[in-house]
PDB file of C-alpha atoms in Angstrom:
ATOM      1  CA  MET A  69     203.785 167.442 103.936  1.00 45.00           C
ATOM      2  CA  ASN A  70     202.476 170.273 106.122  1.00 53.00           C
ATOM      3  CA  ASP A  71     199.475 172.076 104.647  1.00 66.00           C
ATOM      4  CA  ALA A  72     199.159 174.558 107.534  1.00 80.00           C
ATOM      5  CA  PHE A  73     198.749 178.115 106.321  1.00 89.00           C
ATOM      6  CA  SER A  74     201.604 180.467 107.212  1.00 96.00           C
ATOM      7  CA  MET A  75     201.044 184.176 106.644  1.00 97.00           C
ATOM      8  CA  LEU A  76     204.804 184.734 106.796  1.00 97.00           C
ATOM      9  CA  GLU A  77     205.499 182.206 104.051  1.00 97.00           C
ATOM     10  CA  ALA A  78     202.576 183.449 101.930  1.00 97.00           C
ATOM     11  CA  VAL A  79     203.741 187.074 102.162  1.00 97.00           C
ATOM     12  CA  LYS A  80     207.336 186.113 101.372  1.00 97.00           C
ATOM     13  CA  THR A  81     206.113 184.230  98.303  1.00 96.00           C
ATOM     14  CA  ALA A  82     204.003 187.204  97.199  1.00 96.00           C
ATOM     15  CA  LEU A  83     206.997 189.525  97.568  1.00 96.00           C
ATOM     16  CA  MET A  84     209.406 186.991  96.020  1.00 95.00           C
ATOM     17  CA  ILE A  85     211.545 186.832  99.162  1.00 95.00           C
ATOM     18  CA  THR A  86     213.608 183.700  99.743  1.00 95.00           C
ATOM     19  CA  GLY A  87     215.578 182.558 102.753  1.00 95.00           C
ATOM     20  CA  ASP A  88     214.901 183.399 106.370  1.00 94.00           C
ATOM     21  CA  PHE A  89     217.401 186.145 107.161  1.00 94.00           C
ATOM     22  CA  MET A  90     214.723 188.882 107.341  1.00 94.00           C
ATOM     23  CA  ASP A  91     211.883 186.777 108.806  1.00 96.00           C
ATOM     24  CA  GLU A  92     211.760 188.680 112.114  1.00 97.00           C
ATOM     25  CA  THR A  93     211.478 192.048 110.361  1.00 95.00           C
ATOM     26  CA  ILE A  94     208.919 190.753 107.870  1.00 96.00           C
ATOM     27  CA  GLN A  95     206.885 189.222 110.725  1.00 97.00           C
ATOM     28  CA  LEU A  96     206.938 192.565 112.565  1.00 97.00           C
ATOM     29  CA  PHE A  97     205.614 194.320 109.438  1.00 96.00           C
ATOM     30  CA  ILE A  98     202.965 191.592 108.977  1.00 97.00           C
ATOM     31  CA  GLU A  99     201.747 192.110 112.541  1.00 97.00           C
ATOM     32  CA  GLU A 100     201.728 195.892 112.106  1.00 96.00           C
ATOM     33  CA  THR A 101     199.684 195.517 108.911  1.00 97.00           C
ATOM     34  CA  GLN A 102     197.295 193.066 110.574  1.00 97.00           C
ATOM     35  CA  ASN A 103     196.791 195.516 113.451  1.00 97.00           C
ATOM     36  CA  TYR A 104     196.020 198.260 110.924  1.00 97.00           C
ATOM     37  CA  LEU A 105     193.394 196.004 109.319  1.00 97.00           C
ATOM     38  CA  LEU A 106     191.856 195.157 112.693  1.00 97.00           C
ATOM     39  CA  SER A 107     191.726 198.837 113.666  1.00 97.00           C
ATOM     40  CA  ALA A 108     189.958 199.555 110.380  1.00 96.00           C
ATOM     41  CA  GLY A 109     187.234 197.076 111.290  1.00 96.00           C
ATOM     42  CA  VAL A 110     188.293 194.044 109.269  1.00 96.00           C
ATOM     43  CA  PRO A 111     187.222 190.902 111.203  1.00 95.00           C
ATOM     44  CA  LYS A 112     190.079 188.942 112.790  1.00 94.00           C
ATOM     45  CA  THR A 113     189.078 185.735 110.979  1.00 94.00           C
ATOM     46  CA  LEU A 114     189.494 187.540 107.665  1.00 95.00           C
ATOM     47  CA  VAL A 115     192.761 189.234 108.680  1.00 96.00           C
ATOM     48  CA  GLU A 116     194.257 185.810 109.417  1.00 95.00           C
ATOM     49  CA  SER A 117     192.971 184.201 106.202  1.00 94.00           C
ATOM     50  CA  LYS A 118     194.456 183.637 102.755  1.00 95.00           C
ATOM     51  CA  LYS A 119     192.087 186.300 101.415  1.00 95.00           C
ATOM     52  CA  CYS A 120     194.239 188.991 103.050  1.00 96.00           C
ATOM     53  CA  VAL A 121     197.641 187.796 101.813  1.00 97.00           C
ATOM     54  CA  GLY A 122     197.697 190.340  98.985  1.00 97.00           C
ATOM     55  CA  VAL A 123     196.789 193.369 101.066  1.00 98.00           C
ATOM     56  CA  ILE A 124     199.128 192.302 103.867  1.00 98.00           C
ATOM     57  CA  ALA A 125     201.960 191.822 101.363  1.00 97.00           C
ATOM     58  CA  ARG A 126     201.222 195.306  99.982  1.00 97.00           C
ATOM     59  CA  GLY A 127     201.257 196.721 103.519  1.00 96.00           C
ATOM     60  CA  VAL A 128     204.555 194.990 104.298  1.00 96.00           C
ATOM     61  CA  SER A 129     206.052 196.369 101.080  1.00 94.00           C
ATOM     62  CA  ASP A 130     204.770 199.865 101.864  1.00 93.00           C
ATOM     63  CA  LEU A 131     206.217 199.747 105.387  1.00 91.00           C
ATOM     64  CA  TRP A 132     209.525 198.411 104.073  1.00 89.00           C
ATOM     65  CA  ASN A 133     209.738 201.244 101.546  1.00 85.00           C
ATOM     66  CA  TYR A 134     208.600 203.803 104.140  1.00 76.00           C
ATOM     67  CA  GLY A 135     211.914 203.270 105.899  1.00 66.00           C
ATOM     68  CA  ASN A 136     213.658 204.109 102.626  1.00 69.00           C
ATOM     69  CA  GLY A 137     212.062 207.534 102.303  1.00 66.00           C
ATOM     70  CA  SER A 138     208.665 206.681 100.815  1.00 66.00           C
ATOM     71  CA  THR A 139     205.849 208.945 101.920  1.00 70.00           C
ATOM     72  CA  GLY A 140     203.397 206.373 103.282  1.00 85.00           C
ATOM     73  CA  LEU A 141     200.927 203.624 102.574  1.00 91.00           C
ATOM     74  CA  SER A 142     199.907 203.122  98.960  1.00 93.00           C
ATOM     75  CA  PRO A 143     196.473 204.143  97.661  1.00 94.00           C
ATOM     76  CA  TYR A 144     195.780 200.516  96.684  1.00 95.00           C
ATOM     77  CA  PHE A 145     196.470 199.356 100.237  1.00 96.00           C
ATOM     78  CA  LYS A 146     194.112 201.923 101.734  1.00 96.00           C
ATOM     79  CA  GLU A 147     191.348 201.194  99.198  1.00 97.00           C
ATOM     80  CA  ARG A 148     191.604 197.441  99.742  1.00 96.00           C
ATOM     81  CA  VAL A 149     191.438 197.878 103.521  1.00 97.00           C
ATOM     82  CA  ILE A 150     188.202 199.830 103.086  1.00 96.00           C
ATOM     83  CA  GLN A 151     186.772 197.080 100.874  1.00 95.00           C
ATOM     84  CA  LEU A 152     187.685 194.378 103.374  1.00 96.00           C
ATOM     85  CA  SER A 153     186.262 196.361 106.290  1.00 95.00           C
ATOM     86  CA  LEU A 154     182.877 196.389 104.533  1.00 94.00           C
ATOM     87  CA  GLU A 155     182.662 192.610 104.360  1.00 87.00           C
ATOM     88  CA  GLU A 156     180.375 190.814 106.765  1.00 73.00           C
ATOM     89  CA  GLU A 157     180.826 187.485 108.452  1.00 65.00           C
ATOM     90  CA  GLU A 158     178.098 184.859 108.050  1.00 53.00           C
ATOM     91  CA  ASP A 159     178.437 181.575 109.923  1.00 48.00           C
ATOM     92  CA  GLY A 160     182.204 181.950 110.080  1.00 54.00           C
ATOM     93  CA  ILE A 161     182.470 182.658 106.349  1.00 51.00           C
ATOM     94  CA  GLN A 162     183.376 186.074 105.006  1.00 51.00           C
ATOM     95  CA  THR A 163     181.087 187.431 102.321  1.00 54.00           C
ATOM     96  CA  GLN A 164     181.145 190.777 100.636  1.00 56.00           C
ATOM     97  CA  THR A 165     177.932 192.719 100.858  1.00 51.00           C
ATOM     98  CA  THR A 166     176.897 194.310  97.610  1.00 48.00           C
ATOM     99  CA  GLU A 167     173.806 196.435  97.288  1.00 51.00           C
ATOM    100  CA  PHE A 168     172.770 198.028  94.032  1.00 40.00           C
TER     101      PHE A 168
END
């Protein structure tokens, strides 16, 4: 059994997509979403982790729907990107900084 993490498979599971017919398109949208996260200041180690599966799946869904006439990225996606960009990396582990 292979326990290697696959962002493609994780996103497909999150979006309830089966089969591999659209894998190339989904992978393109995953990479576009990951580049958006990186540009927003989210560390690469976090962008490639399981912690970002949800936001990447949301981004993929938003991009997919954008081609169908939707107006853009969802508010949830943008808010989650901001949250993730505020996290700091400590010894290779992502932790969210919270100050009250």
